[in-house]
Each structure stands twice: as C-alpha cells, then as structure tokens.
Short mmCIF file of N, CA and C in Angstrom, two decimals:
data_model
loop_
_atom_site.label_atom_id
_atom_site.label_comp_id
_atom_site.label_asym_id
_atom_site.label_seq_id
_atom_site.Cartn_x
_atom_site.Cartn_y
_atom_site.Cartn_z
N MET A 1 159.02 141.08 120.84
CA MET A 1 160.12 140.52 120.07
C MET A 1 159.60 139.29 119.36
N LYS A 2 159.78 139.28 118.07
CA LYS A 2 159.30 138.15 117.28
C LYS A 2 160.38 137.07 117.25
N ASN A 3 159.96 135.85 117.49
CA ASN A 3 160.91 134.74 117.59
C ASN A 3 161.62 134.44 116.28
N ASN A 4 160.97 134.75 115.17
CA ASN A 4 161.58 134.44 113.88
C ASN A 4 162.55 135.53 113.44
N GLN A 5 162.71 136.57 114.23
CA GLN A 5 163.65 137.62 113.89
C GLN A 5 164.93 137.46 114.70
N THR A 6 166.00 137.91 114.13
CA THR A 6 167.28 137.84 114.83
C THR A 6 167.34 138.92 115.91
N ILE A 7 168.30 138.78 116.79
CA ILE A 7 168.51 139.81 117.81
C ILE A 7 168.80 141.15 117.13
N LYS A 8 169.58 141.12 116.06
CA LYS A 8 169.90 142.37 115.36
C LYS A 8 168.63 143.02 114.81
N GLU A 9 167.77 142.24 114.21
CA GLU A 9 166.53 142.81 113.66
C GLU A 9 165.66 143.40 114.78
N ASN A 10 165.58 142.67 115.89
CA ASN A 10 164.81 143.18 117.02
C ASN A 10 165.45 144.43 117.62
N PHE A 11 166.78 144.42 117.70
CA PHE A 11 167.48 145.59 118.22
C PHE A 11 167.21 146.80 117.33
N ASP A 12 167.31 146.61 116.02
CA ASP A 12 167.05 147.70 115.08
C ASP A 12 165.64 148.27 115.28
N PHE A 13 164.68 147.37 115.49
CA PHE A 13 163.29 147.77 115.74
C PHE A 13 163.20 148.58 117.04
N ALA A 14 163.84 148.09 118.09
CA ALA A 14 163.82 148.79 119.38
C ALA A 14 164.48 150.16 119.26
N PHE A 15 165.63 150.19 118.58
CA PHE A 15 166.37 151.45 118.44
C PHE A 15 165.56 152.48 117.67
N GLU A 16 164.90 152.06 116.60
CA GLU A 16 164.06 152.98 115.82
C GLU A 16 162.94 153.54 116.68
N ASN A 17 162.33 152.68 117.49
CA ASN A 17 161.27 153.16 118.39
C ASN A 17 161.83 154.09 119.45
N HIS A 18 163.02 153.80 119.93
CA HIS A 18 163.67 154.66 120.92
C HIS A 18 163.89 156.05 120.32
N LYS A 19 164.42 156.11 119.10
CA LYS A 19 164.67 157.39 118.44
C LYS A 19 163.37 158.17 118.22
N LYS A 20 162.27 157.45 118.01
CA LYS A 20 160.97 158.09 117.77
C LYS A 20 160.25 158.40 119.09
N ASN A 21 160.92 158.14 120.21
CA ASN A 21 160.37 158.39 121.54
C ASN A 21 159.22 157.45 121.90
N ASN A 22 159.16 156.31 121.22
CA ASN A 22 158.21 155.25 121.60
C ASN A 22 158.89 154.40 122.67
N LEU A 23 159.03 154.97 123.86
CA LEU A 23 159.91 154.39 124.87
C LEU A 23 159.39 153.08 125.44
N LYS A 24 158.07 152.94 125.57
CA LYS A 24 157.53 151.68 126.12
C LYS A 24 157.81 150.51 125.18
N VAL A 25 157.65 150.74 123.89
CA VAL A 25 157.93 149.69 122.91
C VAL A 25 159.42 149.35 122.93
N ALA A 26 160.26 150.37 122.89
CA ALA A 26 161.71 150.15 122.89
C ALA A 26 162.13 149.40 124.16
N GLU A 27 161.61 149.83 125.30
CA GLU A 27 161.97 149.19 126.57
C GLU A 27 161.61 147.70 126.56
N LYS A 28 160.42 147.40 126.09
CA LYS A 28 159.96 146.01 126.06
C LYS A 28 160.87 145.14 125.18
N VAL A 29 161.24 145.66 124.03
CA VAL A 29 162.07 144.88 123.10
C VAL A 29 163.50 144.75 123.64
N TYR A 30 164.07 145.84 124.19
CA TYR A 30 165.40 145.74 124.80
C TYR A 30 165.41 144.66 125.88
N LYS A 31 164.38 144.65 126.71
CA LYS A 31 164.32 143.65 127.80
C LYS A 31 164.22 142.23 127.24
N LYS A 32 163.46 142.05 126.19
CA LYS A 32 163.35 140.72 125.57
C LYS A 32 164.69 140.28 124.99
N ILE A 33 165.40 141.21 124.37
CA ILE A 33 166.73 140.88 123.84
C ILE A 33 167.64 140.44 124.98
N LEU A 34 167.59 141.18 126.10
CA LEU A 34 168.46 140.86 127.24
C LEU A 34 168.08 139.55 127.91
N GLU A 35 166.83 139.13 127.77
CA GLU A 35 166.43 137.80 128.26
C GLU A 35 167.15 136.72 127.44
N LYS A 36 167.27 136.94 126.14
CA LYS A 36 167.93 135.98 125.26
C LYS A 36 169.45 136.08 125.34
N ASP A 37 169.94 137.30 125.46
CA ASP A 37 171.39 137.54 125.51
C ASP A 37 171.67 138.60 126.58
N PRO A 38 171.88 138.17 127.84
CA PRO A 38 172.05 139.12 128.95
C PRO A 38 173.24 140.08 128.80
N ASN A 39 174.18 139.75 127.93
CA ASN A 39 175.34 140.61 127.73
C ASN A 39 175.31 141.36 126.40
N HIS A 40 174.12 141.54 125.84
CA HIS A 40 173.99 142.29 124.59
C HIS A 40 174.26 143.76 124.92
N PHE A 41 175.46 144.19 124.57
CA PHE A 41 175.94 145.51 124.97
C PHE A 41 175.02 146.65 124.52
N PRO A 42 174.66 146.73 123.22
CA PRO A 42 173.85 147.88 122.81
C PRO A 42 172.50 147.96 123.54
N SER A 43 171.87 146.82 123.76
CA SER A 43 170.58 146.83 124.47
C SER A 43 170.77 147.23 125.93
N THR A 44 171.85 146.77 126.54
CA THR A 44 172.12 147.12 127.94
C THR A 44 172.30 148.63 128.07
N ILE A 45 173.14 149.19 127.23
CA ILE A 45 173.43 150.63 127.31
C ILE A 45 172.19 151.45 126.96
N LEU A 46 171.49 151.08 125.92
CA LEU A 46 170.35 151.88 125.51
C LEU A 46 169.17 151.73 126.48
N LEU A 47 169.01 150.57 127.09
CA LEU A 47 167.99 150.43 128.12
C LEU A 47 168.37 151.29 129.33
N GLY A 48 169.66 151.36 129.63
CA GLY A 48 170.12 152.25 130.69
C GLY A 48 169.83 153.70 130.37
N THR A 49 170.10 154.09 129.15
CA THR A 49 169.84 155.46 128.70
C THR A 49 168.34 155.75 128.75
N LEU A 50 167.54 154.81 128.28
CA LEU A 50 166.09 154.96 128.30
C LEU A 50 165.60 155.09 129.75
N SER A 51 166.16 154.30 130.64
CA SER A 51 165.78 154.38 132.06
C SER A 51 166.09 155.76 132.62
N ALA A 52 167.20 156.34 132.23
CA ALA A 52 167.54 157.70 132.67
C ALA A 52 166.53 158.70 132.09
N GLN A 53 166.15 158.50 130.82
CA GLN A 53 165.18 159.40 130.19
C GLN A 53 163.86 159.39 130.94
N THR A 54 163.50 158.25 131.51
CA THR A 54 162.23 158.12 132.22
C THR A 54 162.41 158.33 133.72
N LYS A 55 163.55 158.89 134.10
CA LYS A 55 163.86 159.28 135.48
C LYS A 55 163.99 158.10 136.45
N ASN A 56 164.27 156.93 135.90
CA ASN A 56 164.50 155.74 136.73
C ASN A 56 166.02 155.58 136.88
N PHE A 57 166.60 156.48 137.67
CA PHE A 57 168.06 156.63 137.70
C PHE A 57 168.78 155.45 138.35
N ASP A 58 168.15 154.80 139.32
CA ASP A 58 168.82 153.64 139.95
C ASP A 58 168.97 152.50 138.95
N VAL A 59 167.93 152.24 138.17
CA VAL A 59 168.00 151.21 137.13
C VAL A 59 168.99 151.62 136.05
N ALA A 60 168.95 152.89 135.67
CA ALA A 60 169.88 153.40 134.65
C ALA A 60 171.32 153.17 135.11
N LYS A 61 171.60 153.49 136.35
CA LYS A 61 172.95 153.32 136.91
C LYS A 61 173.38 151.86 136.83
N GLN A 62 172.51 150.96 137.26
CA GLN A 62 172.85 149.53 137.23
C GLN A 62 173.14 149.05 135.81
N LEU A 63 172.29 149.44 134.87
CA LEU A 63 172.47 148.98 133.48
C LEU A 63 173.72 149.58 132.85
N LEU A 64 173.96 150.85 133.07
CA LEU A 64 175.14 151.48 132.49
C LEU A 64 176.42 150.91 133.09
N GLU A 65 176.42 150.65 134.39
CA GLU A 65 177.59 150.02 135.02
C GLU A 65 177.81 148.62 134.45
N LYS A 66 176.72 147.88 134.24
CA LYS A 66 176.83 146.55 133.63
C LYS A 66 177.40 146.67 132.21
N GLY A 67 176.90 147.64 131.45
CA GLY A 67 177.39 147.84 130.09
C GLY A 67 178.87 148.17 130.06
N ILE A 68 179.33 148.96 131.02
CA ILE A 68 180.75 149.31 131.09
C ILE A 68 181.60 148.09 131.42
N LYS A 69 181.04 147.18 132.21
CA LYS A 69 181.77 145.93 132.48
C LYS A 69 181.90 145.10 131.20
N ILE A 70 180.87 145.13 130.37
CA ILE A 70 180.90 144.39 129.10
C ILE A 70 181.88 145.04 128.14
N ASN A 71 181.84 146.37 128.05
CA ASN A 71 182.70 147.11 127.12
C ASN A 71 183.21 148.37 127.82
N PRO A 72 184.35 148.27 128.49
CA PRO A 72 184.86 149.42 129.26
C PRO A 72 185.42 150.55 128.41
N ASN A 73 185.53 150.37 127.11
CA ASN A 73 186.12 151.39 126.24
C ASN A 73 185.09 152.12 125.39
N HIS A 74 183.89 152.23 125.88
CA HIS A 74 182.80 152.90 125.16
C HIS A 74 182.55 154.25 125.83
N PRO A 75 183.02 155.34 125.19
CA PRO A 75 182.95 156.65 125.87
C PRO A 75 181.52 157.09 126.21
N GLU A 76 180.56 156.79 125.34
CA GLU A 76 179.19 157.23 125.60
C GLU A 76 178.60 156.53 126.83
N ALA A 77 179.01 155.30 127.10
CA ALA A 77 178.52 154.60 128.29
C ALA A 77 179.00 155.33 129.55
N HIS A 78 180.26 155.72 129.57
CA HIS A 78 180.80 156.47 130.72
C HIS A 78 180.12 157.84 130.81
N TYR A 79 179.94 158.49 129.68
CA TYR A 79 179.30 159.80 129.65
C TYR A 79 177.88 159.71 130.20
N ASN A 80 177.10 158.74 129.72
CA ASN A 80 175.72 158.60 130.18
C ASN A 80 175.65 158.25 131.66
N LEU A 81 176.61 157.45 132.13
CA LEU A 81 176.65 157.15 133.56
C LEU A 81 176.95 158.44 134.34
N GLY A 82 177.81 159.29 133.79
CA GLY A 82 178.07 160.59 134.41
C GLY A 82 176.80 161.43 134.52
N LEU A 83 175.99 161.42 133.47
CA LEU A 83 174.72 162.15 133.51
C LEU A 83 173.83 161.62 134.63
N VAL A 84 173.80 160.30 134.78
CA VAL A 84 172.99 159.70 135.84
C VAL A 84 173.51 160.13 137.21
N PHE A 85 174.82 160.08 137.40
CA PHE A 85 175.38 160.51 138.69
C PHE A 85 175.08 161.98 138.95
N ASN A 86 175.08 162.82 137.91
CA ASN A 86 174.67 164.22 138.11
C ASN A 86 173.25 164.29 138.64
N GLU A 87 172.36 163.51 138.04
CA GLU A 87 170.96 163.50 138.49
C GLU A 87 170.84 162.99 139.93
N LEU A 88 171.72 162.07 140.30
CA LEU A 88 171.72 161.53 141.67
C LEU A 88 172.52 162.43 142.63
N VAL A 89 172.97 163.58 142.14
CA VAL A 89 173.71 164.58 142.91
C VAL A 89 174.99 163.99 143.51
N ASP A 90 175.63 163.13 142.74
CA ASP A 90 176.93 162.57 143.13
C ASP A 90 177.95 163.08 142.11
N PHE A 91 178.35 164.33 142.30
CA PHE A 91 179.17 165.02 141.31
C PHE A 91 180.58 164.45 141.23
N GLU A 92 181.10 163.94 142.33
CA GLU A 92 182.44 163.33 142.29
C GLU A 92 182.46 162.12 141.37
N LYS A 93 181.42 161.27 141.47
CA LYS A 93 181.35 160.10 140.58
C LYS A 93 181.09 160.53 139.14
N ALA A 94 180.29 161.57 138.98
CA ALA A 94 180.03 162.08 137.62
C ALA A 94 181.35 162.53 136.99
N ILE A 95 182.16 163.24 137.77
CA ILE A 95 183.45 163.72 137.27
C ILE A 95 184.31 162.54 136.81
N THR A 96 184.35 161.49 137.62
CA THR A 96 185.14 160.30 137.26
C THR A 96 184.66 159.72 135.93
N CYS A 97 183.34 159.67 135.73
CA CYS A 97 182.78 159.12 134.49
C CYS A 97 183.13 159.99 133.29
N TYR A 98 182.96 161.31 133.43
CA TYR A 98 183.29 162.20 132.31
C TYR A 98 184.77 162.14 131.97
N GLU A 99 185.60 162.08 133.01
CA GLU A 99 187.05 161.99 132.76
C GLU A 99 187.40 160.71 132.01
N LYS A 100 186.72 159.61 132.34
CA LYS A 100 186.97 158.35 131.64
C LYS A 100 186.51 158.45 130.18
N ALA A 101 185.36 159.08 129.96
CA ALA A 101 184.88 159.26 128.59
C ALA A 101 185.88 160.09 127.78
N ILE A 102 186.44 161.12 128.40
CA ILE A 102 187.42 161.98 127.73
C ILE A 102 188.74 161.23 127.51
N GLU A 103 189.11 160.39 128.45
CA GLU A 103 190.33 159.57 128.27
C GLU A 103 190.20 158.69 127.03
N ILE A 104 189.01 158.13 126.83
CA ILE A 104 188.76 157.26 125.68
C ILE A 104 188.62 158.08 124.39
N ASN A 105 187.93 159.22 124.49
CA ASN A 105 187.72 160.09 123.33
C ASN A 105 188.08 161.53 123.73
N PRO A 106 189.33 161.92 123.50
CA PRO A 106 189.79 163.26 123.91
C PRO A 106 189.08 164.43 123.24
N ASN A 107 188.32 164.17 122.20
CA ASN A 107 187.59 165.24 121.51
C ASN A 107 186.09 165.22 121.81
N TYR A 108 185.73 164.78 122.98
CA TYR A 108 184.33 164.62 123.39
C TYR A 108 183.86 165.91 124.05
N ALA A 109 183.40 166.85 123.24
CA ALA A 109 183.02 168.18 123.72
C ALA A 109 181.91 168.11 124.76
N ASP A 110 180.90 167.25 124.56
CA ASP A 110 179.82 167.15 125.53
C ASP A 110 180.33 166.68 126.89
N ALA A 111 181.29 165.78 126.88
CA ALA A 111 181.85 165.30 128.15
C ALA A 111 182.59 166.44 128.86
N TYR A 112 183.34 167.25 128.11
CA TYR A 112 184.00 168.40 128.72
C TYR A 112 182.98 169.38 129.29
N ASN A 113 181.91 169.64 128.54
CA ASN A 113 180.88 170.56 129.00
C ASN A 113 180.25 170.07 130.31
N ASN A 114 179.89 168.79 130.35
CA ASN A 114 179.26 168.27 131.55
C ASN A 114 180.24 168.08 132.70
N LEU A 115 181.50 167.83 132.38
CA LEU A 115 182.54 167.83 133.40
C LEU A 115 182.59 169.22 134.04
N GLY A 116 182.54 170.24 133.21
CA GLY A 116 182.49 171.60 133.72
C GLY A 116 181.27 171.84 134.60
N ASN A 117 180.11 171.31 134.19
CA ASN A 117 178.90 171.46 135.00
C ASN A 117 179.06 170.83 136.38
N SER A 118 179.71 169.67 136.43
CA SER A 118 179.92 169.02 137.72
C SER A 118 180.85 169.85 138.60
N TYR A 119 181.92 170.35 138.01
CA TYR A 119 182.82 171.22 138.77
C TYR A 119 182.09 172.48 139.23
N LYS A 120 181.24 173.03 138.37
CA LYS A 120 180.47 174.22 138.74
C LYS A 120 179.58 173.92 139.95
N GLU A 121 178.95 172.76 139.95
CA GLU A 121 178.10 172.37 141.09
C GLU A 121 178.90 172.27 142.38
N LEU A 122 180.17 171.91 142.25
CA LEU A 122 181.05 171.80 143.42
C LEU A 122 181.73 173.14 143.73
N LYS A 123 181.31 174.19 143.00
CA LYS A 123 181.84 175.55 143.19
C LYS A 123 183.32 175.68 142.84
N ASN A 124 183.81 174.77 142.00
CA ASN A 124 185.18 174.85 141.53
C ASN A 124 185.14 175.50 140.14
N PHE A 125 184.95 176.82 140.15
CA PHE A 125 184.71 177.54 138.90
C PHE A 125 185.93 177.59 138.00
N GLU A 126 187.12 177.58 138.57
CA GLU A 126 188.33 177.60 137.74
C GLU A 126 188.42 176.34 136.89
N LYS A 127 188.18 175.18 137.52
CA LYS A 127 188.21 173.93 136.74
C LYS A 127 187.05 173.90 135.75
N ALA A 128 185.90 174.41 136.16
CA ALA A 128 184.75 174.46 135.25
C ALA A 128 185.11 175.26 134.00
N ILE A 129 185.73 176.42 134.20
CA ILE A 129 186.12 177.27 133.07
C ILE A 129 187.06 176.53 132.13
N THR A 130 188.04 175.84 132.69
CA THR A 130 188.97 175.07 131.86
C THR A 130 188.22 174.05 131.00
N CYS A 131 187.24 173.39 131.58
CA CYS A 131 186.46 172.38 130.85
C CYS A 131 185.61 173.02 129.75
N TYR A 132 184.93 174.11 130.09
CA TYR A 132 184.10 174.78 129.08
C TYR A 132 184.95 175.32 127.94
N GLU A 133 186.11 175.86 128.28
CA GLU A 133 187.00 176.36 127.22
C GLU A 133 187.45 175.22 126.31
N LYS A 134 187.72 174.07 126.88
CA LYS A 134 188.11 172.91 126.06
C LYS A 134 186.94 172.48 125.17
N ALA A 135 185.73 172.50 125.72
CA ALA A 135 184.55 172.12 124.92
C ALA A 135 184.38 173.07 123.73
N THR A 136 184.61 174.37 123.96
CA THR A 136 184.45 175.34 122.86
C THR A 136 185.62 175.29 121.90
N GLU A 137 186.78 174.85 122.38
CA GLU A 137 187.92 174.66 121.48
C GLU A 137 187.63 173.50 120.52
N ILE A 138 187.06 172.43 121.05
CA ILE A 138 186.72 171.26 120.23
C ILE A 138 185.57 171.60 119.28
N ASN A 139 184.56 172.30 119.81
CA ASN A 139 183.39 172.66 119.02
C ASN A 139 183.14 174.16 119.16
N PRO A 140 183.69 174.96 118.26
CA PRO A 140 183.56 176.42 118.36
C PRO A 140 182.12 176.94 118.25
N ASN A 141 181.20 176.09 117.86
CA ASN A 141 179.78 176.48 117.73
C ASN A 141 178.93 175.95 118.88
N TYR A 142 179.53 175.63 119.99
CA TYR A 142 178.85 174.99 121.12
C TYR A 142 178.25 176.07 122.04
N ALA A 143 177.04 176.49 121.71
CA ALA A 143 176.38 177.59 122.42
C ALA A 143 176.22 177.31 123.91
N ASP A 144 175.81 176.10 124.27
CA ASP A 144 175.62 175.76 125.69
C ASP A 144 176.92 175.90 126.47
N ALA A 145 178.02 175.48 125.88
CA ALA A 145 179.31 175.58 126.57
C ALA A 145 179.69 177.04 126.76
N TYR A 146 179.43 177.89 125.77
CA TYR A 146 179.72 179.32 125.93
C TYR A 146 178.84 179.92 127.03
N ASN A 147 177.57 179.53 127.07
CA ASN A 147 176.67 180.01 128.12
C ASN A 147 177.16 179.57 129.50
N ASN A 148 177.53 178.31 129.61
CA ASN A 148 178.06 177.80 130.89
C ASN A 148 179.35 178.51 131.27
N LEU A 149 180.17 178.78 130.28
CA LEU A 149 181.42 179.51 130.51
C LEU A 149 181.10 180.91 131.06
N GLY A 150 180.10 181.55 130.50
CA GLY A 150 179.67 182.86 130.99
C GLY A 150 179.22 182.80 132.44
N ILE A 151 178.44 181.78 132.77
CA ILE A 151 177.97 181.62 134.15
C ILE A 151 179.15 181.44 135.10
N ALA A 152 180.13 180.64 134.70
CA ALA A 152 181.30 180.40 135.55
C ALA A 152 182.11 181.69 135.73
N PHE A 153 182.31 182.43 134.65
CA PHE A 153 183.03 183.71 134.76
C PHE A 153 182.26 184.67 135.68
N LYS A 154 180.94 184.72 135.53
CA LYS A 154 180.11 185.59 136.37
C LYS A 154 180.26 185.19 137.84
N SER A 155 180.29 183.90 138.11
CA SER A 155 180.43 183.40 139.48
C SER A 155 181.74 183.84 140.12
N LEU A 156 182.75 184.05 139.28
CA LEU A 156 184.06 184.50 139.78
C LEU A 156 184.18 186.03 139.76
N GLY A 157 183.10 186.72 139.36
CA GLY A 157 183.12 188.17 139.34
C GLY A 157 183.77 188.77 138.11
N ASN A 158 184.02 187.95 137.10
CA ASN A 158 184.63 188.44 135.86
C ASN A 158 183.51 188.76 134.87
N ASP A 159 182.88 189.93 135.11
CA ASP A 159 181.69 190.29 134.36
C ASP A 159 181.95 190.50 132.87
N GLN A 160 183.10 191.09 132.51
CA GLN A 160 183.37 191.35 131.09
C GLN A 160 183.50 190.05 130.31
N GLU A 161 184.24 189.08 130.87
CA GLU A 161 184.35 187.77 130.21
C GLU A 161 182.99 187.09 130.12
N ALA A 162 182.19 187.22 131.17
CA ALA A 162 180.84 186.64 131.16
C ALA A 162 180.02 187.24 130.03
N ILE A 163 180.06 188.57 129.90
CA ILE A 163 179.30 189.25 128.84
C ILE A 163 179.76 188.77 127.47
N ASN A 164 181.07 188.66 127.30
CA ASN A 164 181.60 188.17 126.00
C ASN A 164 181.05 186.78 125.69
N CYS A 165 181.01 185.91 126.69
CA CYS A 165 180.50 184.54 126.48
C CYS A 165 179.01 184.56 126.16
N TYR A 166 178.25 185.40 126.87
CA TYR A 166 176.81 185.48 126.60
C TYR A 166 176.55 186.01 125.19
N LYS A 167 177.35 186.99 124.75
CA LYS A 167 177.21 187.51 123.38
C LYS A 167 177.49 186.41 122.36
N LYS A 168 178.51 185.61 122.63
CA LYS A 168 178.84 184.50 121.72
C LYS A 168 177.70 183.49 121.68
N THR A 169 177.11 183.21 122.86
CA THR A 169 175.98 182.29 122.93
C THR A 169 174.83 182.78 122.05
N ILE A 170 174.50 184.07 122.20
CA ILE A 170 173.40 184.67 121.42
C ILE A 170 173.71 184.62 119.92
N GLN A 171 174.96 184.91 119.58
CA GLN A 171 175.38 184.87 118.17
C GLN A 171 175.20 183.46 117.59
N LEU A 172 175.51 182.45 118.38
CA LEU A 172 175.43 181.06 117.90
C LEU A 172 173.98 180.56 117.84
N GLU A 173 173.13 181.09 118.70
CA GLU A 173 171.74 180.64 118.71
C GLU A 173 170.94 181.50 117.77
#
C-alpha cells in the first residue's frame, strides 16, 4: 500500500488483483487498508471472501462476521458467510445466513440454490426442492439449480421429474 494513495485507490488496486486471482497481492493490500481503517467494510468482506477462497475458513468466518456487524444489510456478506458455514459442515448456520441474504434481497437466486444445498445435506429434500424451484423461477437459465433440483427429486424417488430437470440442465449448458 502506497502512503501517497488514498484508501480508495489502494482498495481499487487490491480489488483488481483479487479479480485477476493475484490473491497474495490483494490480501496484503486489504490487510494494510484494515490497519489504517479497521472498519473498512469492503476490505473486511473481500478479505473474508479471499480467506475462504484459500480454504482459511476460520479467518473467513471471523472477517465476514465482523463485516456483517459493520453493515448488517449486505446480502452478499450473509451469503458468503453461509458458504463458509457449508465448508465447516454447519448447515444449520449456513441456512440462517442464506435466509438472511434472501430476506435482504428476495431475488437472490444463488442464495436460494445454496439454501437448497444445505437442506439437501440435512436430507430435507422437500425444502431443498422448494429452494431450487425458487432459484429457477428467479433465474430460468440457472443450470446448476436445475441439476440440484434433479438430484433432490431423484433422492425422493421421483425419477421422471429428475430426468426432466437433467434434460433442462443439459439444454442450458
């Protein structure tokens, strides 16, 4: 982080490196920004996301929880924390996070899809199906949600519905 640059300029630099998968550079700059401004929301959330990308889930969890305290109405922060809880095999907490993301943004198809994945992991296939159907209602071209929907139908022994979902997945891909 260059001292003569503003936090915004440094953040932009870190974010560009993050998008280009230059994670070590991005991580270093995010951390420097947080040294200067410990409550810099975008750096907190993106460093949390980066930590999850590098499989450092405990750090990711701490940073995302801190980010949510700074800005509790940011759906992606709740969504990303849900992803971390999925990785930590805490599906109940993941469900809570996805539900909060959906409460903030009712048209969050990815949150519905991953909410369905958490329910599927808990063997609650009926709720999973409801979530996947909502994800495909929001985004009719969501191949992953159709595939997940097929898996859930198959798990319940509804082979014809599963086949229909798999055909839709293939058509979309």
